[in-house]
Coordinates of C-alpha atoms in Angstrom, one line a residue:
X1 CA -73.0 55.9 44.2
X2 CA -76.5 57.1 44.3
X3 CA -76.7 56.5 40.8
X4 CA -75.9 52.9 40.7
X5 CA -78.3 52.6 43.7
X6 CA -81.2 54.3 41.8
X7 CA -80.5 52.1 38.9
X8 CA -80.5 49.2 41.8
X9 CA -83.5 49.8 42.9
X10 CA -85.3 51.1 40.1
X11 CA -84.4 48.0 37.8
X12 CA -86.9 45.5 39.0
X13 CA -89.7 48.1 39.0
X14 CA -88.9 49.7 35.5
X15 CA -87.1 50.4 32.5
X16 CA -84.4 52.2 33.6
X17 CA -83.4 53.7 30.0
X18 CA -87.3 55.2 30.4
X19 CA -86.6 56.9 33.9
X20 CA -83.2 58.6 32.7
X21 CA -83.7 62.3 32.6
X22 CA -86.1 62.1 35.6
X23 CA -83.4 60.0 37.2
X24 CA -80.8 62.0 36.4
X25 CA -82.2 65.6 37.3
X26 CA -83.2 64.4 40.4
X27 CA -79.8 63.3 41.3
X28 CA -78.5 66.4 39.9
X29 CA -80.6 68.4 42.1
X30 CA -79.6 66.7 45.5
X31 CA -75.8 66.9 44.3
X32 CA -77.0 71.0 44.2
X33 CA -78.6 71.1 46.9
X34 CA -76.0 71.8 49.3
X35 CA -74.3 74.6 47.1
X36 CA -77.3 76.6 46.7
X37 CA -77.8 76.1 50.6
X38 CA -74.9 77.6 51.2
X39 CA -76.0 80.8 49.0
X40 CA -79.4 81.0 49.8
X41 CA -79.1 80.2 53.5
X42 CA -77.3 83.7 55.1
X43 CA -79.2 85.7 52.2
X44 CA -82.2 84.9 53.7
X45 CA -80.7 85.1 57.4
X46 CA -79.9 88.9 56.5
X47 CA -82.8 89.2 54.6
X48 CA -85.0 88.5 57.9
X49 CA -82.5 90.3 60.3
X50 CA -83.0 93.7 58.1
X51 CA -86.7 93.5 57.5
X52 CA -88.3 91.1 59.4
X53 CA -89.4 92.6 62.4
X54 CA -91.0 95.2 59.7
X55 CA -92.5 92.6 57.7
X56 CA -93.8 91.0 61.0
X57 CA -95.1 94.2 62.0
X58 CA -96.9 94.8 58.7
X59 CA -98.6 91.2 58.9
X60 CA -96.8 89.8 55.9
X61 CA -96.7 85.9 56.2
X62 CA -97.2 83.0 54.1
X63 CA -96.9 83.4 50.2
X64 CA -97.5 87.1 50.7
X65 CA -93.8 87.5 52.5
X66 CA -92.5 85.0 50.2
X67 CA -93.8 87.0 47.1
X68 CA -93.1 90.7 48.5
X69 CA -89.9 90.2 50.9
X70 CA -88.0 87.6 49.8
X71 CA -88.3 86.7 46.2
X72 CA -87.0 90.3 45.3
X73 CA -84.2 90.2 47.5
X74 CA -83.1 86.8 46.8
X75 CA -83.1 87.5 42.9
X76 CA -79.4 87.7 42.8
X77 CA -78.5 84.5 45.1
X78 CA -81.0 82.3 43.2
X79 CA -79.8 83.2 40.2
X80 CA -75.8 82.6 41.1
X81 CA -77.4 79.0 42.6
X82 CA -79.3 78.4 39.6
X83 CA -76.1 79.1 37.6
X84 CA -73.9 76.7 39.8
X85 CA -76.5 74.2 39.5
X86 CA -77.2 74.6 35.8
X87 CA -73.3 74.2 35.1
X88 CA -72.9 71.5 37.5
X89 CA -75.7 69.3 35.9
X90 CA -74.5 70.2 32.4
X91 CA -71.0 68.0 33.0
X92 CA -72.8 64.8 34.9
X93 CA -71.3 62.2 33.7
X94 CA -72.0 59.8 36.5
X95 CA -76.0 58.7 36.1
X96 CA -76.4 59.4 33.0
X97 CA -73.5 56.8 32.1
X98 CA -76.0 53.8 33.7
X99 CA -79.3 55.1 33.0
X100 CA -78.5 56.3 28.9
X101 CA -80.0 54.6 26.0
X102 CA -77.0 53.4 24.3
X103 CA -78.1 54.9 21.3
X104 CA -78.9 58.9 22.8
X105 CA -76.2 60.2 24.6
X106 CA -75.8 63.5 26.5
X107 CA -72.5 65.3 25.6
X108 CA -70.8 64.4 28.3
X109 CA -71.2 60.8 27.8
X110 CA -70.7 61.1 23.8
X111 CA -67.2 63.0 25.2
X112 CA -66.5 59.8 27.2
X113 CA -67.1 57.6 24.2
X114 CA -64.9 59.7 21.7
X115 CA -62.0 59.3 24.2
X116 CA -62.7 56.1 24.7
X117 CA -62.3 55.5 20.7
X118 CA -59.4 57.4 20.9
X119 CA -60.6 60.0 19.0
X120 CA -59.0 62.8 20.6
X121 CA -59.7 65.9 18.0
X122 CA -63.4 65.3 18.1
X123 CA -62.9 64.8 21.8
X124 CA -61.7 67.8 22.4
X125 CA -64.1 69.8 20.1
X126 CA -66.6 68.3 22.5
X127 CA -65.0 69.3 25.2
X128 CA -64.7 72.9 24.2
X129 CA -68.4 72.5 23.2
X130 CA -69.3 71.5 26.5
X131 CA -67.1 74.0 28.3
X132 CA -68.8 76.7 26.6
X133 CA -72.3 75.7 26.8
X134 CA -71.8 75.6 30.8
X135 CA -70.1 78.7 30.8
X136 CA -73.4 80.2 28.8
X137 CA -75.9 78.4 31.2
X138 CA -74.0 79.4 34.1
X139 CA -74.0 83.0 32.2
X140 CA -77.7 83.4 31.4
X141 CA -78.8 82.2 35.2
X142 CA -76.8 84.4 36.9
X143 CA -77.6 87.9 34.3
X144 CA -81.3 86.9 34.8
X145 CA -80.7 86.8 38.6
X146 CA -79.4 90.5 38.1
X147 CA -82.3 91.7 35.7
X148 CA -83.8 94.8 37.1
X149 CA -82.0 94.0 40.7
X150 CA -80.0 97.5 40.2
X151 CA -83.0 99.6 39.7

């Protein structure tokens, strides 16, 4: 629905097949949004509850809190919500589908297409292609969320 409204709206203004990946990553990233809320939100409650006051004490604010406090701590949440967010982007099917150039075609569209054609062994390779290139993006965010963290 907020696809077909972007393409709505955008259509008179410009070409739509231009705006495509902006389009789409910024609909990817509000359909995110509220998943890596929910991760990031009582990490950085407990975060605040446990060092806070001391940071408060110590005069950290600003980027300096951010940079020293938080950021270190929240390695491991931001990199499970980077994951989730890489691995739900990587199967979008829905913006993509209005916004594509007929000729360029994300994998999960080219999948769509090969069913479509009932071509259901190349379908299925794509599939399995797909399902392993999330599992690897979901993979790499999440290991580089936990790089160093046990130290």
């Amino acid at each position: 629905m907020i696809g077909t409204g972007l393409f709505i709206v955008i259509f008179p203004i410009a070409d739509p097949f231009a705006l495509a990946l902006p389009v789409t990553a910024l609909v990817n990233a509000a359909m995110s949004l509220p998943f890596a809320l929910r991760i990031l939100v009582p990490a950085l409650a407990g975060i605040e509850t446990h060092f806070g006051p001391l940071a408060d004490q110590m005069g950290l604010h600003g980027m300096a809190r951010l940079r020293l406090l938080w950021l270190p701590r929240l390695r491991r949440p931001l990199g499970f919500a980077a994951g989730l967010a890489g691995a739900l982007s990587m199967g979008d099917l829905g913006v993509i589908a209005m916004f594509a150039d007929p000729e360029v075609a994300t994998l999960p569209l080219q999948l769509y297409r090969l069913m479509g054609a009932y071509r259901m062994g190349d379908a299925a390779s794509a599939a399995l292609l797909l399902l392993a290139l999330s599992l690897a993006m979901f993979w790499l965010f999440d290991k580089g969320g936990r790089v160093d963290a046990d130290a």
